[in-house]
Coordinates of C-alpha atoms in Angstrom, one line a residue:
Chain A
M38 CA -0.4 0.2 0.4
V39 CA 1.0 3.5 -1.2
S40 CA -0.1 6.5 1.8
V41 CA -1.1 9.9 0.4
Q42 CA -2.0 12.6 1.7
F43 CA -3.3 16.1 0.5
T44 CA -2.8 20.0 0.8
A45 CA -5.5 20.7 2.7
H46 CA -7.1 23.5 0.1
L47 CA -8.7 20.3 -1.8
K48 CA -10.9 20.2 1.4
R49 CA -12.6 23.3 0.7
W50 CA -14.1 21.6 -2.3
F51 CA -14.0 17.4 -1.6
P52 CA -14.8 17.6 2.6
D53 CA -15.0 14.3 3.1
L54 CA -11.4 13.6 2.2
V55 CA -8.8 12.4 4.5
P56 CA -5.7 11.4 4.0
Q57 CA -5.3 7.5 1.6
E58 CA -3.8 4.1 1.4
I59 CA -3.5 3.0 -1.8
D60 CA -2.5 -0.5 -4.2
A61 CA -1.2 1.0 -7.6
P62 CA 2.0 0.3 -8.9
D63 CA 3.2 4.0 -10.6
V64 CA 1.4 7.6 -9.9
A65 CA -1.1 7.7 -13.3
S66 CA -3.1 4.0 -11.8
L67 CA -2.8 6.4 -8.8
V68 CA -4.5 9.3 -9.1
R69 CA -7.1 6.9 -11.0
E70 CA -7.9 5.3 -7.8
L71 CA -9.0 8.2 -6.2
E72 CA -10.9 9.3 -8.4
G73 CA -13.6 6.2 -8.8
R74 CA -13.3 6.9 -5.0
F75 CA -13.6 10.9 -4.5
P76 CA -15.2 12.0 -8.3
G77 CA -13.8 14.6 -9.3
L78 CA -10.7 14.6 -7.7
A79 CA -8.5 13.9 -11.0
G80 CA -9.9 17.0 -12.9
Y81 CA -7.9 19.0 -9.3
I82 CA -5.0 17.0 -9.5
V83 CA -4.9 17.0 -13.1
D84 CA -5.8 17.8 -16.4
E85 CA -8.2 15.8 -20.0
R86 CA -5.5 14.7 -21.3
G87 CA -3.9 12.8 -17.3
S88 CA -0.9 15.3 -17.3
L89 CA -0.4 16.6 -14.2
R90 CA -2.2 20.3 -13.6
Q91 CA 0.8 23.1 -14.5
H92 CA 0.8 24.4 -10.2
V93 CA 0.1 21.2 -9.3
N94 CA 2.7 19.3 -7.6
I95 CA 3.1 15.7 -6.1
F96 CA 5.6 14.4 -4.2
V97 CA 6.3 10.0 -4.2
N98 CA 9.3 10.4 -1.1
R99 CA 9.4 13.7 -0.8
E100 CA 10.8 13.4 -4.6
M101 CA 8.9 15.8 -6.8
L102 CA 7.8 14.2 -10.0
Q103 CA 9.4 13.0 -12.9
D104 CA 6.4 11.9 -16.0
R105 CA 4.0 15.9 -15.2
E106 CA 2.7 14.2 -19.3
A107 CA 2.2 10.4 -17.8
L108 CA 2.6 10.3 -14.0
G109 CA 4.4 7.0 -14.9
D110 CA 6.7 7.4 -12.1
P111 CA 6.5 3.9 -10.5
L112 CA 5.0 3.2 -7.1
S113 CA 6.2 1.1 -4.0
P114 CA 4.5 -0.9 -1.3
G115 CA 5.2 1.5 1.7
D116 CA 6.0 5.1 -0.2
E117 CA 4.0 8.1 0.9
V118 CA 2.5 10.4 -2.1
H119 CA 1.6 14.3 -1.2
V120 CA 0.0 16.1 -3.3
F121 CA -0.1 19.6 -3.4
Q122 CA -0.1 23.9 -4.5
A123 CA 2.7 25.0 -6.5
L124 CA 2.6 28.2 -5.0
S125 CA 1.5 31.1 -6.9
G126 CA 0.8 34.4 -7.2
G127 CA -2.0 36.8 -5.5
Chain B
M42 CA -32.7 42.9 -21.3
K43 CA -36.0 44.1 -21.9
D44 CA -36.4 43.6 -17.9
C45 CA -36.5 45.5 -15.1
A46 CA -33.3 43.6 -13.6
D47 CA -33.8 43.3 -10.2
R48 CA -29.3 40.8 -9.3
L49 CA -26.7 41.9 -10.3
L50 CA -24.0 39.0 -10.7
L51 CA -20.0 40.1 -10.9
G52 CA -17.4 37.4 -11.4
T53 CA -14.7 38.9 -10.9
R54 CA -10.6 37.9 -9.1
K55 CA -11.0 36.8 -5.9
G56 CA -15.3 34.8 -6.5
L57 CA -18.7 35.6 -7.9
M58 CA -20.4 38.4 -6.2
I59 CA -24.4 39.3 -5.6
Y60 CA -25.7 42.7 -5.8
G61 CA -29.7 42.4 -5.0
R62 CA -31.4 45.4 -5.5
D63 CA -34.1 47.0 -3.0
G64 CA -35.4 50.5 -2.6
A65 CA -32.1 52.0 -1.2
G66 CA -30.6 50.5 -4.5
W67 CA -28.1 47.9 -5.4
K68 CA -26.2 46.0 -2.3
L69 CA -24.2 42.8 -1.9
V70 CA -26.0 39.4 -1.2
N71 CA -24.1 36.8 -1.5
H72 CA -20.3 36.1 -1.4
S73 CA -20.3 32.4 -4.0
F74 CA -16.6 31.2 -4.3
T75 CA -14.8 33.6 -2.0
G76 CA -11.0 33.9 -3.2
V77 CA -11.1 32.1 -6.5
A78 CA -10.8 34.1 -10.1
I79 CA -14.3 34.0 -11.7
A80 CA -13.9 34.2 -15.8
Y81 CA -18.1 34.3 -16.3
A82 CA -20.9 34.8 -14.3
C83 CA -25.2 34.5 -15.4
H84 CA -28.4 33.6 -14.9
D85 CA -30.7 31.1 -17.2
P86 CA -34.2 33.4 -16.8
R87 CA -35.6 29.4 -19.0
T88 CA -34.5 27.2 -16.4
G89 CA -33.4 29.2 -13.8
L90 CA -29.9 28.8 -13.1
L91 CA -26.3 30.3 -11.5
W92 CA -23.8 29.8 -13.2
A93 CA -19.7 30.1 -12.9
A94 CA -17.5 30.2 -15.1
Q95 CA -14.1 28.7 -12.1
D96 CA -10.6 29.5 -13.1
H97 CA -8.8 28.8 -10.8
G98 CA -5.3 29.1 -9.8
H99 CA -4.2 25.3 -9.5
W100 CA -7.3 23.3 -10.1
G101 CA -7.6 24.2 -13.3
Q102 CA -11.7 25.2 -15.0
K103 CA -14.5 24.5 -13.6
L104 CA -18.3 25.4 -14.1
S105 CA -20.6 24.6 -10.7
R106 CA -24.7 26.4 -11.0
S107 CA -26.3 27.0 -8.4
A108 CA -30.8 26.6 -7.9
D109 CA -30.9 29.5 -5.4
W110 CA -29.7 31.8 -6.0
G111 CA -25.8 31.1 -4.4
Q112 CA -26.9 29.7 -1.3
T113 CA -25.8 26.2 -3.3
W114 CA -23.7 25.5 -5.5
E115 CA -22.9 22.2 -7.9
E116 CA -20.1 21.3 -10.1
V117 CA -21.4 20.6 -13.5
P118 CA -18.3 17.8 -14.8
A119 CA -16.7 21.1 -17.1
P120 CA -16.2 20.7 -20.9
T121 CA -13.0 19.1 -22.5
Y122 CA -12.0 18.4 -25.1
P123 CA -11.9 15.5 -26.6
E124 CA -8.3 12.8 -26.8
G125 CA -6.4 13.7 -29.5
E126 CA -7.6 16.6 -30.3
M127 CA -4.6 19.0 -31.5
I128 CA -4.2 23.6 -31.2
K129 CA -1.9 23.0 -34.0
E130 CA 0.8 20.5 -34.5
G131 CA 2.8 18.6 -32.2
Q132 CA 0.5 20.9 -28.9
P133 CA -2.2 18.4 -27.6
A134 CA -6.0 20.6 -26.7
T135 CA -6.9 20.8 -23.5
L136 CA -9.2 23.9 -21.1
R137 CA -7.6 26.7 -21.0
Y138 CA -10.6 29.3 -19.6
L139 CA -14.5 29.3 -19.7
W140 CA -14.3 32.1 -21.5
V141 CA -18.9 32.6 -21.7
I142 CA -22.1 31.3 -21.1
Q143 CA -24.5 31.6 -23.3
P144 CA -27.8 30.3 -22.6
G145 CA -29.8 28.2 -25.7
H146 CA -32.8 29.3 -27.2
A147 CA -35.3 29.3 -25.1
S148 CA -37.3 26.6 -27.4
Q149 CA -34.9 24.2 -25.9
P150 CA -34.4 25.0 -21.9
D151 CA -31.8 21.8 -21.3
T152 CA -29.4 24.0 -23.9
L153 CA -26.2 25.7 -22.8
Y154 CA -23.0 26.6 -24.8
V155 CA -20.2 27.1 -23.6
G156 CA -17.0 28.9 -25.3
T157 CA -13.7 28.4 -24.7
E158 CA -10.0 28.5 -24.8
P159 CA -8.2 27.1 -26.8
G160 CA -11.0 27.9 -30.1
G161 CA -13.4 24.8 -28.7
L162 CA -17.6 25.7 -28.7
F163 CA -19.3 23.5 -25.9
V164 CA -22.9 22.1 -26.0
S165 CA -25.1 21.2 -23.2
H166 CA -28.0 19.5 -24.0
D167 CA -29.4 18.5 -20.4
R168 CA -28.6 21.7 -18.7
G169 CA -25.2 21.3 -18.5
D170 CA -24.7 17.7 -16.9
S171 CA -22.5 17.3 -19.7
F172 CA -20.9 19.0 -22.9
E173 CA -20.1 17.2 -26.8
L174 CA -17.9 19.7 -28.9
V175 CA -19.4 21.3 -31.5
R176 CA -17.2 19.2 -34.1
A177 CA -17.6 21.9 -37.2
L178 CA -16.5 24.5 -36.2
W179 CA -13.7 23.0 -34.4
D180 CA -13.0 20.7 -37.5
H181 CA -13.4 24.5 -39.2
P182 CA -10.6 24.9 -42.6
S183 CA -9.1 27.9 -41.4
R184 CA -8.6 26.7 -37.6
K185 CA -7.1 23.2 -39.0
E186 CA -4.6 25.9 -41.6
G187 CA -4.3 28.0 -38.6
K188 CA -6.2 31.3 -39.3
W189 CA -7.0 31.4 -35.2
F190 CA -4.3 32.2 -32.9
G191 CA -4.6 33.7 -29.6
G192 CA -5.8 37.2 -28.2
G193 CA -5.9 38.0 -25.5
R194 CA -5.6 34.9 -24.1
D195 CA -2.4 32.2 -25.3
T196 CA -4.4 30.6 -27.8
A197 CA -8.1 31.2 -29.9
G198 CA -10.9 31.8 -27.6
I199 CA -14.6 32.5 -28.0
H200 CA -16.3 34.7 -25.8
S201 CA -19.0 35.6 -27.3
I202 CA -22.2 33.5 -28.6
V203 CA -25.5 34.5 -29.7
V204 CA -29.0 32.4 -30.0
D205 CA -31.5 34.3 -33.0
P206 CA -34.3 34.2 -30.7
R207 CA -36.2 33.4 -34.3
D208 CA -34.5 30.6 -34.6
A209 CA -32.8 28.4 -32.3
R210 CA -30.7 27.2 -35.2
H211 CA -29.1 29.9 -36.0
L212 CA -26.1 31.0 -33.9
F213 CA -22.8 33.4 -34.2
I214 CA -19.6 33.5 -32.7
A215 CA -17.4 35.7 -32.1
V216 CA -13.3 34.8 -32.0
S217 CA -9.9 36.2 -30.3
C218 CA -8.7 35.8 -32.7
A219 CA -10.4 34.5 -36.3
G220 CA -13.2 36.8 -36.5
V221 CA -17.6 36.5 -36.7
F222 CA -19.0 33.0 -37.5
E223 CA -22.7 32.6 -38.0
S224 CA -24.3 28.3 -38.2
R225 CA -27.1 28.5 -39.7
D226 CA -28.3 24.4 -39.1
G227 CA -27.3 24.2 -36.0
G228 CA -24.0 24.3 -35.6
E229 CA -23.9 21.7 -38.5
S230 CA -21.5 23.7 -40.8
W231 CA -20.3 27.4 -40.3
A232 CA -18.9 30.0 -42.8
P233 CA -16.8 33.1 -41.2
R234 CA -18.8 36.5 -41.4
N235 CA -16.1 39.6 -41.3
K236 CA -16.3 41.5 -44.3
G237 CA -15.9 45.2 -44.1
M238 CA -14.1 45.0 -40.4
S239 CA -10.0 45.8 -41.5
A240 CA -7.2 44.0 -38.8
E241 CA -4.0 45.8 -38.6
F242 CA -2.2 43.9 -37.2
L243 CA -2.1 41.8 -39.8
P244 CA -0.1 42.1 -43.5
D245 CA -3.9 41.3 -45.2
A246 CA -6.1 43.6 -42.5
D247 CA -8.4 42.2 -45.1
A248 CA -8.7 38.9 -44.4
E249 CA -11.9 35.8 -44.0
V250 CA -10.3 35.1 -41.0
G251 CA -7.9 36.8 -38.4
Q252 CA -10.0 39.6 -37.0
D253 CA -10.7 40.6 -33.6
P254 CA -13.7 41.1 -32.2
H255 CA -13.2 41.2 -28.6
F256 CA -17.4 40.9 -28.4
I257 CA -20.6 40.6 -30.4
A258 CA -24.2 41.9 -29.4
M259 CA -26.9 41.3 -30.9
A260 CA -30.3 43.8 -30.2
E261 CA -32.8 42.5 -28.2
G262 CA -35.4 44.8 -30.1
D263 CA -33.7 43.7 -34.2
P264 CA -31.8 40.7 -34.7
Q265 CA -30.9 41.7 -38.0
T266 CA -28.0 44.2 -35.7
F267 CA -25.5 43.5 -34.1
W268 CA -22.7 45.6 -32.7
Q269 CA -19.1 44.7 -32.0
Q270 CA -16.3 46.2 -30.6
N271 CA -13.5 45.3 -32.1
H272 CA -9.6 45.8 -31.7
C273 CA -9.6 48.0 -34.2
G274 CA -12.7 50.2 -33.4
I275 CA -16.3 49.9 -33.5
Y276 CA -17.9 48.0 -36.0
Y277 CA -22.5 47.7 -37.4
S278 CA -23.8 44.9 -38.8
T279 CA -28.0 45.6 -39.6
D280 CA -28.0 42.4 -42.4
G281 CA -27.4 40.6 -39.7
C282 CA -24.0 39.9 -39.2
A283 CA -23.4 39.3 -44.3
N284 CA -21.6 42.8 -43.9
W285 CA -20.1 45.0 -41.3
K286 CA -19.4 48.9 -41.3
L287 CA -16.4 50.6 -39.0
V288 CA -18.8 53.9 -37.0
S289 CA -15.3 55.1 -35.5
K290 CA -12.6 56.8 -35.8
A291 CA -9.3 56.6 -34.3
G292 CA -8.0 59.2 -32.3
Q293 CA -11.9 59.8 -31.0
T294 CA -12.8 58.4 -27.5
A295 CA -14.6 56.0 -28.5
H296 CA -12.8 52.7 -30.8
F297 CA -10.8 51.5 -28.4
G298 CA -12.2 48.8 -26.3
F299 CA -14.0 45.2 -24.9
A300 CA -17.4 45.5 -24.6
V301 CA -20.0 46.8 -26.4
A302 CA -24.1 46.2 -24.6
V303 CA -27.1 47.5 -27.1
D304 CA -30.5 48.9 -25.8
P305 CA -33.0 46.0 -25.4
H306 CA -35.3 48.1 -26.8
C307 CA -33.5 50.5 -29.9
P308 CA -31.2 48.0 -32.2
E309 CA -29.8 52.2 -33.2
V310 CA -27.9 52.6 -29.8
A311 CA -25.1 50.9 -28.0
W312 CA -22.7 52.0 -24.7
V313 CA -18.6 51.4 -25.2
V314 CA -16.6 51.9 -22.9
P315 CA -13.3 53.0 -24.8
A316 CA -9.7 53.1 -23.7
K317 CA -6.6 53.9 -25.0
S318 CA -5.9 52.9 -28.3
D319 CA -4.1 48.9 -28.1
M320 CA -0.9 50.2 -27.4
E321 CA -1.6 51.1 -23.5
R322 CA -5.6 50.3 -23.1
M323 CA -6.6 52.1 -19.9
A324 CA -9.0 55.6 -19.3
I325 CA -8.6 58.0 -21.1
D326 CA -6.8 60.9 -20.0
G327 CA -6.8 59.8 -16.3
A328 CA -10.2 60.0 -16.8
L329 CA -13.8 56.7 -16.9
V330 CA -16.0 57.3 -20.0
V331 CA -19.0 55.2 -21.3
C332 CA -19.5 56.8 -24.9
R333 CA -23.7 56.3 -25.6
T334 CA -25.1 56.8 -29.9
D335 CA -28.0 56.9 -30.5
D336 CA -27.9 56.9 -34.1
G337 CA -25.6 54.2 -35.4
G338 CA -22.6 54.7 -34.1
R339 CA -22.9 57.8 -36.4
S340 CA -22.1 59.7 -33.7
W341 CA -21.1 58.7 -30.0
K342 CA -22.0 60.9 -27.2
E343 CA -19.8 60.7 -23.8
Q344 CA -20.9 60.0 -20.9
R345 CA -18.9 60.8 -17.1
S346 CA -20.9 62.1 -14.6
G347 CA -20.5 60.3 -11.9
L348 CA -16.7 58.8 -12.8
P349 CA -14.0 59.2 -11.5
Q350 CA -12.1 61.8 -13.8
E351 CA -8.5 61.8 -12.8
N352 CA -6.0 59.9 -11.9
C353 CA -8.1 56.2 -13.3
Y354 CA -6.0 53.2 -15.1
D355 CA -9.4 51.5 -15.8
I356 CA -10.6 49.0 -18.5
A357 CA -13.7 47.6 -18.7
Y358 CA -13.6 43.6 -20.2
R359 CA -15.8 42.8 -22.9
H360 CA -18.2 40.6 -20.4
A361 CA -18.1 44.2 -18.0
L362 CA -20.8 45.7 -19.3
D363 CA -24.1 45.3 -19.2
V364 CA -28.0 47.0 -19.7
A365 CA -31.5 46.2 -18.5
D366 CA -34.7 48.5 -19.0
R367 CA -32.6 51.8 -18.7
S368 CA -30.4 50.7 -16.3
L369 CA -26.4 49.5 -17.1
V370 CA -23.8 48.8 -14.7
F371 CA -19.9 48.1 -16.1
G372 CA -16.6 47.4 -14.1
T373 CA -13.0 46.9 -14.4
T374 CA -10.1 45.7 -13.9
T375 CA -8.8 48.5 -11.2
G376 CA -11.5 47.4 -8.9
N377 CA -14.6 49.1 -9.4
A378 CA -18.2 49.0 -10.5
F379 CA -20.7 51.9 -11.3
T380 CA -24.6 51.4 -12.4
S381 CA -27.0 53.7 -14.2
D382 CA -30.6 53.9 -13.8
D383 CA -30.6 56.8 -17.1
R384 CA -29.1 54.9 -19.5
G385 CA -26.0 56.3 -19.0
E386 CA -26.4 59.7 -18.7
N387 CA -25.5 59.1 -14.3
W388 CA -23.6 57.3 -12.6
Q389 CA -23.3 55.6 -9.4
D390 CA -20.9 54.1 -7.6
L391 CA -21.0 50.1 -7.3
G392 CA -19.1 49.9 -5.5
R393 CA -14.8 50.7 -5.3
G394 CA -11.6 48.6 -3.9
L395 CA -13.0 45.0 -5.9
P396 CA -11.5 42.5 -6.8
P397 CA -10.3 42.6 -11.1
I398 CA -13.8 42.2 -12.4
Y399 CA -14.4 40.3 -15.4
S400 CA -17.6 40.2 -15.8
C401 CA -20.2 42.5 -14.7
R402 CA -24.2 40.7 -15.3
F403 CA -27.9 41.8 -14.9
A404 CA -31.0 39.5 -13.7
K405 CA -34.2 39.3 -12.8
A406 CA -35.5 36.9 -10.1

């Protein structure tokens, strides 16, 4: 299982969102699984091509996602994934 | 809108502000989506639904509807470009901006149109539960040939949608930059309608496609009459966009700008909020002014009473001017908004120091 934690900003739009435990071989699969659990959530993280939105960051074990286009970064049991918003202007 | 309005919707950089009117004037009654940019918001008089296009800084473009004047909102799946669609070779098409929302014909209460960047028109036939790309426009040869390009946005976008009140299948849209297009078959085919326009920014100024209409509006009192605030002046058409006539001159107050509104009772009467040239894009001589023509653009009257006349840097965007019966409203990127109840002769403050304003639309509860 991979543990997933989210920026608190997402709770505004998904009030029931809490850290998740997910079995997924890569980040793209993880996002698909998240969509199943929280319909609409994937559209906040990725665009309709499945690419990470410009001002969203995903970290795997504190390292920034490498494949922002296809989210192909592999995952292993015990990994920690953080979904954050990037910092941007006012 | 021919009726007197009692609601006002301001799409701003920091949320949707809903004002209600009572005997004492306009008062803020609801602030939805606080902190989120609202690109456009409107009321659908056929269904009673409010619509709001959200431009999240992080989470993308979202579309929401409300059946209770903003007390509660329901997010619907935003329009998406089908897999494989390309802006141009090597540049996949994804939704970048929801620029305008237009309720369909009165006889089709479930139909809704949305204009987007990068240039897709979307239609819903189920009150926004789902959207489909209007394929014939997206596949128009002029777009495929690269004659659509960014103007105001990084890539081409649809900001104006008009449904002929006489015929649900008769549609007009305007693209920055490409121009005006007309469909007489419900969107199954489209033809450019840019005759008479002149694009000073193109080597071929009279190009059939490549014009920059900042906004087009049909006259409610005569669906053959259209007004257009173009990048290169103000245009007027009395034959359903078949021919456009320039009705402004460079150097005069009314010429450059973004928004235009047409008197719902008199098609020859229109308002614009002029700005100082495309080079500077701010208030002319530091003073805010609205211009009205009563004669189809042959002359323009400056309307300044009640508007600040010094230290102004405001401009009004294309959706930030509206008219309902004798009332007008406009808002600026500097966060100032003004209303008039006498067709622009006198203006009152709606608010100063508001967030940057993207859209102003009247409604009636």
